[in-house]
PDB file of C-alpha atoms in Angstrom:
ATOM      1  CA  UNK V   1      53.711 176.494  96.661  1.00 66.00           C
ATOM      2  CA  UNK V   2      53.575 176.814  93.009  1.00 81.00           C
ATOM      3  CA  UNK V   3      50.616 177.050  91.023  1.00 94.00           C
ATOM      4  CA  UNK V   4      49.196 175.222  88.304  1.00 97.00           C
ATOM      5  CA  UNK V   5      51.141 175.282  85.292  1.00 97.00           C
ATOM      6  CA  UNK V   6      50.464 174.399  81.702  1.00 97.00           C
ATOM      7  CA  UNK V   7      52.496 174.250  78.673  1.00 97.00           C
ATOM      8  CA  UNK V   8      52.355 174.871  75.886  1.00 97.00           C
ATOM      9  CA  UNK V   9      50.986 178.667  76.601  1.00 96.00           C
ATOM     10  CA  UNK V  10      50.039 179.694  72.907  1.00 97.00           C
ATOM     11  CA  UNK V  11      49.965 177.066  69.937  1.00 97.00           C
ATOM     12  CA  UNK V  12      48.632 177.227  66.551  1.00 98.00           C
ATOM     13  CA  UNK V  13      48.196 174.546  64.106  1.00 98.00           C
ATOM     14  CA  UNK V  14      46.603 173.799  60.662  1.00 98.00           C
ATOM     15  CA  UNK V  15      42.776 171.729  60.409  1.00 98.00           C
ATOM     16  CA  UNK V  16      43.302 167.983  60.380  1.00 98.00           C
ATOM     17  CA  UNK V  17      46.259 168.240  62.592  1.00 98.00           C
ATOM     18  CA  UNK V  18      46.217 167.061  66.151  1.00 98.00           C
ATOM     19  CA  UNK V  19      47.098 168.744  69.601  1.00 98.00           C
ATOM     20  CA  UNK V  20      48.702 167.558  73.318  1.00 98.00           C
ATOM     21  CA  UNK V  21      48.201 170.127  76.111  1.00 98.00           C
ATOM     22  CA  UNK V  22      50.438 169.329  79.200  1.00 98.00           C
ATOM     23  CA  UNK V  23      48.642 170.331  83.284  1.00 98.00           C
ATOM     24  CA  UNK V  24      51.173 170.005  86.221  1.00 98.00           C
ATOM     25  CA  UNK V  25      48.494 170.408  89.125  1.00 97.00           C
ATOM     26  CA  UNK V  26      49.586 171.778  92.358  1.00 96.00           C
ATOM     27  CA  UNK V  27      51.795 169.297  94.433  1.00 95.00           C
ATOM     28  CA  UNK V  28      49.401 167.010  96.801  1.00 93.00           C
ATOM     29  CA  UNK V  29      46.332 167.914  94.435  1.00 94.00           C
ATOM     30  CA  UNK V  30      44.796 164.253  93.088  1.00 93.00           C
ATOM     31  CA  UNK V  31      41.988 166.109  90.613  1.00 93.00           C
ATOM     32  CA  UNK V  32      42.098 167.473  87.522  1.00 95.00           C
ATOM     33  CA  UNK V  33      39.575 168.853  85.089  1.00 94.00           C
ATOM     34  CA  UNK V  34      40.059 170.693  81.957  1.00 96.00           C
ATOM     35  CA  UNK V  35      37.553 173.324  80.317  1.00 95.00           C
ATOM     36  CA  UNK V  36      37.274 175.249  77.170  1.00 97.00           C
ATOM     37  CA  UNK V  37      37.048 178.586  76.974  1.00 96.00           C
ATOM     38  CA  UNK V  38      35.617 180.452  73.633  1.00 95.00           C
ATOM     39  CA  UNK V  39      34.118 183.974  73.389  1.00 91.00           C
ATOM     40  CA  UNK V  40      30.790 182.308  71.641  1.00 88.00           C
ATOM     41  CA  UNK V  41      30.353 179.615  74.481  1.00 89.00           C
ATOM     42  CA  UNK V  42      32.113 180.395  77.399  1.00 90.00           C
ATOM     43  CA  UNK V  43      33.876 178.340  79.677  1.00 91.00           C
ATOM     44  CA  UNK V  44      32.209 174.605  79.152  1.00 93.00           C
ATOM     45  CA  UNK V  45      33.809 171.491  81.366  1.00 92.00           C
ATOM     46  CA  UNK V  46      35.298 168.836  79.134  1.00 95.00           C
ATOM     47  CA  UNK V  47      36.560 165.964  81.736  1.00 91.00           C
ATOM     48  CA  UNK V  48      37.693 165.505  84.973  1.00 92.00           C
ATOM     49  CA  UNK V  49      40.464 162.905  86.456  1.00 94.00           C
ATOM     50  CA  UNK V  50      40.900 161.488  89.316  1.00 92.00           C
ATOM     51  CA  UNK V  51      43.653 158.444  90.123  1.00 91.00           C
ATOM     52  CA  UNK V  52      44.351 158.172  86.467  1.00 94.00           C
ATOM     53  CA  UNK V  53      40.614 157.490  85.744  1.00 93.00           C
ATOM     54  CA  UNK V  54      38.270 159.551  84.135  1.00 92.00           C
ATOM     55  CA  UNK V  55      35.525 160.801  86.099  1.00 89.00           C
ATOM     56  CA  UNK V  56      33.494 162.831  84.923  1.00 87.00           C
ATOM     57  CA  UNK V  57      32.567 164.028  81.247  1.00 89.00           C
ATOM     58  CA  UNK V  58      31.101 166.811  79.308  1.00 90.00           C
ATOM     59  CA  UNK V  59      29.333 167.103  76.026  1.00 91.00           C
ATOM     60  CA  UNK V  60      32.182 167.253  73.395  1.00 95.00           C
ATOM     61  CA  UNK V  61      33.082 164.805  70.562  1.00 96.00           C
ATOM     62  CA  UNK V  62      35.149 162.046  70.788  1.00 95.00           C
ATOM     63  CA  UNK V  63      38.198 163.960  69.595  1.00 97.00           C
ATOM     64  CA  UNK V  64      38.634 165.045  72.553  1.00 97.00           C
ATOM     65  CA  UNK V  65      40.015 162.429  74.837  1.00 96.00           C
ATOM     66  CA  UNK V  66      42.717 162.825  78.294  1.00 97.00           C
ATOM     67  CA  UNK V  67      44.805 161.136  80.643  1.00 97.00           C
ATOM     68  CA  UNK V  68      46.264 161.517  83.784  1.00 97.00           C
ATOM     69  CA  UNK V  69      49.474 159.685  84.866  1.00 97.00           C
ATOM     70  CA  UNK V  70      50.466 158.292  88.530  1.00 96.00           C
ATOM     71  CA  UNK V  71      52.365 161.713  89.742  1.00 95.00           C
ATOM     72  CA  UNK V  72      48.851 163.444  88.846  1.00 96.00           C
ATOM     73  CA  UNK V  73      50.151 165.114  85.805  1.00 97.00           C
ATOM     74  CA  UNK V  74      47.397 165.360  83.223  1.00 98.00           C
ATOM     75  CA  UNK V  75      47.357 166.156  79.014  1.00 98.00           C
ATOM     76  CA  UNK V  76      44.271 166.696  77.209  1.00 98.00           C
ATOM     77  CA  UNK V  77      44.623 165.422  73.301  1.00 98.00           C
ATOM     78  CA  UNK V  78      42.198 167.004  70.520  1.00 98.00           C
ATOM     79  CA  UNK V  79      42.221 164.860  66.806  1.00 96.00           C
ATOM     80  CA  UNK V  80      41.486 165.860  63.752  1.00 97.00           C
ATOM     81  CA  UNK V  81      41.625 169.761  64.507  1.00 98.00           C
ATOM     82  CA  UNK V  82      38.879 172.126  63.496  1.00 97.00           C
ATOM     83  CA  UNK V  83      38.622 175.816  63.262  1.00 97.00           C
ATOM     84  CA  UNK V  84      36.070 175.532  65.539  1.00 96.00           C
ATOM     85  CA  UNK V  85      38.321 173.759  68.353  1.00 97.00           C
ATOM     86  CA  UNK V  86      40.439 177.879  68.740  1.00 98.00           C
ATOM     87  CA  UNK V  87      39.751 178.212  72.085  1.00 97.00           C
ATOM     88  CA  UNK V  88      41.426 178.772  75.604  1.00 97.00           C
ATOM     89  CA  UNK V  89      41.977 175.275  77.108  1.00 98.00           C
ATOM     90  CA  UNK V  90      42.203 175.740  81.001  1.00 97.00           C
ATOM     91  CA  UNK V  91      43.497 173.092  83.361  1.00 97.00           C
ATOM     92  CA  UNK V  92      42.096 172.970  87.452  1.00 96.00           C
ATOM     93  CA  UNK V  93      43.357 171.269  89.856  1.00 95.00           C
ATOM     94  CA  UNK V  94      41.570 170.246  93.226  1.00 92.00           C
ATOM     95  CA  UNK V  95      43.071 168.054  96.444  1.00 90.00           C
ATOM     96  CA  UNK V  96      40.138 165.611  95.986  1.00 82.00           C
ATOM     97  CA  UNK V  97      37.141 165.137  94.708  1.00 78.00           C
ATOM     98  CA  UNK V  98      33.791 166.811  95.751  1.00 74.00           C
ATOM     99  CA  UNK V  99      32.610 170.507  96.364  1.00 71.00           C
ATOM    100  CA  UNK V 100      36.464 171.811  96.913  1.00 80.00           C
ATOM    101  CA  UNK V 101      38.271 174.879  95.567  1.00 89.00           C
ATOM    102  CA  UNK V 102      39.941 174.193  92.417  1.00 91.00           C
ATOM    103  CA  UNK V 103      42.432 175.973  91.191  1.00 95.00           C
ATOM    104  CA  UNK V 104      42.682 176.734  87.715  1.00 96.00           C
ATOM    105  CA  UNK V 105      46.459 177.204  85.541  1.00 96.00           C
ATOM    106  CA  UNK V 106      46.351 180.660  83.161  1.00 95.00           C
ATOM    107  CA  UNK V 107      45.504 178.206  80.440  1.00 97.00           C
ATOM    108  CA  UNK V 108      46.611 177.272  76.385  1.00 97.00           C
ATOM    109  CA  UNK V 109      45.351 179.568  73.508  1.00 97.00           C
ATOM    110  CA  UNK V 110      45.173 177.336  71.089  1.00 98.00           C
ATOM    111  CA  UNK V 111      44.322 178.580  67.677  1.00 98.00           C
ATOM    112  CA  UNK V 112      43.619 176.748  64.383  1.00 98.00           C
ATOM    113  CA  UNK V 113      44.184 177.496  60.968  1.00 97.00           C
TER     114      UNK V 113
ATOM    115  CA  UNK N   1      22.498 170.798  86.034  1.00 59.00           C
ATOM    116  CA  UNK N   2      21.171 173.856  88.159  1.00 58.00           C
ATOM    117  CA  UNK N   3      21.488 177.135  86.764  1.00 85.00           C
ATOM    118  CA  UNK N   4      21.937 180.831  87.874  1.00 92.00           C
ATOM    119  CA  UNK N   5      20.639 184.105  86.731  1.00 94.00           C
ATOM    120  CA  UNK N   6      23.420 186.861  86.957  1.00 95.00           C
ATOM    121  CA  UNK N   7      23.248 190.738  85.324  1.00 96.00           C
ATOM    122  CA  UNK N   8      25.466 191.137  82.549  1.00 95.00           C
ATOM    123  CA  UNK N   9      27.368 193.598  84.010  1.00 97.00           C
ATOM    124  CA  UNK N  10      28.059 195.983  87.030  1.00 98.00           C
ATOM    125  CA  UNK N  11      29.888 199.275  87.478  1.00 97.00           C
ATOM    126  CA  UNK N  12      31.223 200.348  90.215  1.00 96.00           C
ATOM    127  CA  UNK N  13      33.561 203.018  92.277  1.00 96.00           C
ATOM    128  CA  UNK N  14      36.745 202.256  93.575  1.00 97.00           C
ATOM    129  CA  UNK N  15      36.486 202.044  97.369  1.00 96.00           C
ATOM    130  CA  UNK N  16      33.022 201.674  97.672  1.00 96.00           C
ATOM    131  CA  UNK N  17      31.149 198.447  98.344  1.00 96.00           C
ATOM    132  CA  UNK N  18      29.929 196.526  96.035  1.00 97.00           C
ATOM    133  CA  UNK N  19      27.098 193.826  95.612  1.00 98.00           C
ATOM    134  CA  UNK N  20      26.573 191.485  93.020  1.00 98.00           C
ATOM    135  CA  UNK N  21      23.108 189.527  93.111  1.00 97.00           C
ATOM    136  CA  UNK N  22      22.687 186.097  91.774  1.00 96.00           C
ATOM    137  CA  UNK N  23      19.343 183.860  91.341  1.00 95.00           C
ATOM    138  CA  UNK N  24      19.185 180.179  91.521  1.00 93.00           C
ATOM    139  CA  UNK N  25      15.545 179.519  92.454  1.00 92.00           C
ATOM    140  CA  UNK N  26      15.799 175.458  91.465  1.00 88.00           C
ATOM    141  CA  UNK N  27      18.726 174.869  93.770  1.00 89.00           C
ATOM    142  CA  UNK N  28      18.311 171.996  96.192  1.00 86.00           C
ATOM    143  CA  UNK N  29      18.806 171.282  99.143  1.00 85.00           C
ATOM    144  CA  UNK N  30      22.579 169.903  98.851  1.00 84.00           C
ATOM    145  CA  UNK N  31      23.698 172.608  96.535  1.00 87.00           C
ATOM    146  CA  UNK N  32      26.571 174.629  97.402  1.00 90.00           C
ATOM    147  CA  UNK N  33      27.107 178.569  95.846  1.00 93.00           C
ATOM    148  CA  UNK N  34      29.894 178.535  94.855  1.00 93.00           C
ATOM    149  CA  UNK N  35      31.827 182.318  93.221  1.00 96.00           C
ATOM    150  CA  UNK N  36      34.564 182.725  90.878  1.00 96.00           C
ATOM    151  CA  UNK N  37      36.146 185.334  89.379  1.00 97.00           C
ATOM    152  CA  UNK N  38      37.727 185.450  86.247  1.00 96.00           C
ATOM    153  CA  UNK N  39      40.360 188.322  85.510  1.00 94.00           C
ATOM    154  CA  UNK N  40      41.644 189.365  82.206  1.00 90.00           C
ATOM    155  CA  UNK N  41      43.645 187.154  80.490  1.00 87.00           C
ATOM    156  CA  UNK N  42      44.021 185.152  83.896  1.00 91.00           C
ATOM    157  CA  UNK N  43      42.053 181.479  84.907  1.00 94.00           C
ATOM    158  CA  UNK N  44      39.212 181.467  87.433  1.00 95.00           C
ATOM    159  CA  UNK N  45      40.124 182.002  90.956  1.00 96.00           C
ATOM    160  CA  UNK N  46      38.015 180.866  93.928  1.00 94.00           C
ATOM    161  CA  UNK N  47      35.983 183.863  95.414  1.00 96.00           C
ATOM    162  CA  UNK N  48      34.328 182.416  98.174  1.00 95.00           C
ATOM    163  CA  UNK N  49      31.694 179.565  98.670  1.00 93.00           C
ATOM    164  CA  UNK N  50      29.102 178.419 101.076  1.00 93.00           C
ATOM    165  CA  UNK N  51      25.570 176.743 101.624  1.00 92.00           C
ATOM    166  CA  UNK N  52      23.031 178.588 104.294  1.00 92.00           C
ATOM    167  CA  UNK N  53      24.652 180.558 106.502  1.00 89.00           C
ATOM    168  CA  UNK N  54      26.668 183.898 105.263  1.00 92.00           C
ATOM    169  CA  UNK N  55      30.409 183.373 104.729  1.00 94.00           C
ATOM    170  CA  UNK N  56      33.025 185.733 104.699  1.00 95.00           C
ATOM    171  CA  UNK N  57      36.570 185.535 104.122  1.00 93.00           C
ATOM    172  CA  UNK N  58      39.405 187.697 102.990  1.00 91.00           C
ATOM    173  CA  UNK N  59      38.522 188.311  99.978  1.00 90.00           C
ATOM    174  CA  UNK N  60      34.444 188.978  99.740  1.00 96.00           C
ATOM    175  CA  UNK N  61      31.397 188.324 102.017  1.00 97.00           C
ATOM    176  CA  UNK N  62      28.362 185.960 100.357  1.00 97.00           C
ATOM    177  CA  UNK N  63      25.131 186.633 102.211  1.00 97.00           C
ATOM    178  CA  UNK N  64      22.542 183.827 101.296  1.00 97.00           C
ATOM    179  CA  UNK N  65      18.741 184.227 101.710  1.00 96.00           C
ATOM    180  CA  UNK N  66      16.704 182.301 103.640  1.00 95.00           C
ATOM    181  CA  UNK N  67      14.857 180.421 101.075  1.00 94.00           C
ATOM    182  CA  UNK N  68      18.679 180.168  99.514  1.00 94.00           C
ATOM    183  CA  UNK N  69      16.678 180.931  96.055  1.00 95.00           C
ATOM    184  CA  UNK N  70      19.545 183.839  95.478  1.00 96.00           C
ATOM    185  CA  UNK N  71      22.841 185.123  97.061  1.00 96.00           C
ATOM    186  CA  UNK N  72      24.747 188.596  96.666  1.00 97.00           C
ATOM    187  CA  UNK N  73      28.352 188.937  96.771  1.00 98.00           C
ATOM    188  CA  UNK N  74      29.999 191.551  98.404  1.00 98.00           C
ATOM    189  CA  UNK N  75      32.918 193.212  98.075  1.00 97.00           C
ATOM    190  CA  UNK N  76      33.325 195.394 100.924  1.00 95.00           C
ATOM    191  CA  UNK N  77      35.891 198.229  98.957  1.00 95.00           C
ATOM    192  CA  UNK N  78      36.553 197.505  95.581  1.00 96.00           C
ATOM    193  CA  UNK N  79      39.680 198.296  93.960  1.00 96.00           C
ATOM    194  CA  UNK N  80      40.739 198.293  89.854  1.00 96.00           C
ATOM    195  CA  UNK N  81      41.888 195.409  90.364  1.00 95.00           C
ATOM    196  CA  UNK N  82      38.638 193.676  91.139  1.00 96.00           C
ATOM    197  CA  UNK N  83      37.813 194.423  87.561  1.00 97.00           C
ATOM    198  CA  UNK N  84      36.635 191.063  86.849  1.00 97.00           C
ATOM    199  CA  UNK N  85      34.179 188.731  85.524  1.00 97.00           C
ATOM    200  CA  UNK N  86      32.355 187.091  88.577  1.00 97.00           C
ATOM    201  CA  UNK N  87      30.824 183.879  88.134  1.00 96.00           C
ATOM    202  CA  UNK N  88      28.238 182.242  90.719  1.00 95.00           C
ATOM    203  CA  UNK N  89      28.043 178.449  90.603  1.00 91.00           C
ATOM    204  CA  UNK N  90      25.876 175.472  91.647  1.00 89.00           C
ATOM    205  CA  UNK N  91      27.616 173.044  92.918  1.00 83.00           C
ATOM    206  CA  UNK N  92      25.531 169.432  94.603  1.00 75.00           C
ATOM    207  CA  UNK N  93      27.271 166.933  96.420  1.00 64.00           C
ATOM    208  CA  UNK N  94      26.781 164.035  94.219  1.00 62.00           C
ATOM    209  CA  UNK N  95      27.759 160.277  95.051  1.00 57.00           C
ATOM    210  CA  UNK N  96      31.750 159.830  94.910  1.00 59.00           C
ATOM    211  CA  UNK N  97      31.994 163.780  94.301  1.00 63.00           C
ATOM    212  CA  UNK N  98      32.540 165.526  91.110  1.00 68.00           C
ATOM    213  CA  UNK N  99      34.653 168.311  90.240  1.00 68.00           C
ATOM    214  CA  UNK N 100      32.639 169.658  87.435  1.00 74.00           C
ATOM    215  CA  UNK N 101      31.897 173.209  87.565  1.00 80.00           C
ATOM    216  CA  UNK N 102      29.442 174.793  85.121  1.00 80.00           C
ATOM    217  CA  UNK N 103      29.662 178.296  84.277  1.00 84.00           C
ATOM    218  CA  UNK N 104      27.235 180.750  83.302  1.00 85.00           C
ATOM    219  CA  UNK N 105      27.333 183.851  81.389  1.00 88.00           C
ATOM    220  CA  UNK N 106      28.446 185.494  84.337  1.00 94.00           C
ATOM    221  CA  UNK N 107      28.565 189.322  85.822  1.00 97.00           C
ATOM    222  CA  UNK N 108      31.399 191.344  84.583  1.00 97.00           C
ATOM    223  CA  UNK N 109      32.611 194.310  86.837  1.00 98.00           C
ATOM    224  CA  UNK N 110      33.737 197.588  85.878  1.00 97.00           C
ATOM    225  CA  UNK N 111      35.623 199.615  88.824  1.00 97.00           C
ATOM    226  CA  UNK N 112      36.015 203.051  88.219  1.00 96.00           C
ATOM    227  CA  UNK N 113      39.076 205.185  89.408  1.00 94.00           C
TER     228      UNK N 113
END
């Protein structure tokens, strides 16, 4: 069964611009959440998404927002990119919702200019 | 959310056991402990996970104490490439479930040939 993938795997852009990371969960899983990984703060949850709804939220700014379509598929979207936003941006996927094992993709290094 | 108390870091042999503590003296009652592992340049991956009783599976053992107030994972013979860093988590059973993990600083391992 293949793992969860993510694309792109490295990106860089240039402050102001903005950013769409791609999740492909493993087939049958319904849950997604993304984190962010930095050196400084270490991995922090951003959202979670379940049945193309938004769950579950942590503490980042607005400019951060996500979806998740019908097949499960999820992107994460960051506005308005600061220096600040470098970071690994890891994708998990879980078959529902509660204290499961989730499975986590090798992630996007995203890194801003 | 709950936290845990984990050492910084750990060094250890190859092939011998290993034992990595963690503390989570608010945890309640409906709070699972939940280990990850992080290897370099890799996602999380599920260690093991459990709630009173000690669990063991193919990968690692988690003995819990009896006032659950800290756990110790064990790996029974460690090899390089359980070089990691191991994460223990909190995890409560909240109303409609949540996948939301949050992730301390976390013990990082250092196996020696």
């Amino acid at each position: 069964k293949a793992g969860v993938t993510q694309t792109p795997r490295y990106l860089i852009k240039t402050r102001g611009q903005q950013v769409t990371l791609s999740c492909s969960p493993i087939s049958g899983h319904r849950s997604v959440s993304w984190y962010q990984q930095t050196p400084g703060q270490g991995l922090q949850f951003l959202f979670e998404y379940f049945s193309e709804t938004q769950r579950n939220k942590g503490n980042f700014p607005g400019r951060f927002s996500g979806r998740q379509f019908s097949n499960s598929r999820s992107e994460m979207n960051v506005s308005t990119l600061e220096l600040g936003d470098s970071a690994l941006y890891l994708c998990a996927s879980s078959l529902s919702r509660g204290n499961n094992e989730q499975f986590f993709g090798p992630g996007t290094r995203l890194t801003v200019l | 959310d709950a936290k845990t108390t984990q050492p910084n870091s750990m060094e250890s042999n190859e092939e011998e056991p290993v034992h990595l503590p963690c503390n989570h003296s608010t945890i309640s009652g409906t709070d699972y402990i939940h280990w990850y592992r992080q290897l370099p340049s890799q996602g999380p991956e599920y260690v093991i996970h459990g709630l009173t009783s000690n669990v063991n599976n193919r990968m690692a053992s988690l003995a819990i104490a009896e006032d659950r107030k800290s756990s110790t994972l064990i790996l029974h013979r460690a090899t390089l490439r359980d070089a990691a860093v191991y994460y223990c988590i909190l995890r409560g059973v909240t109303q409609g479930g949540s996948e939301k993990l949050v992730f301390g600083k976390g013990t990082k391992l250092t196996v020696n040939p």
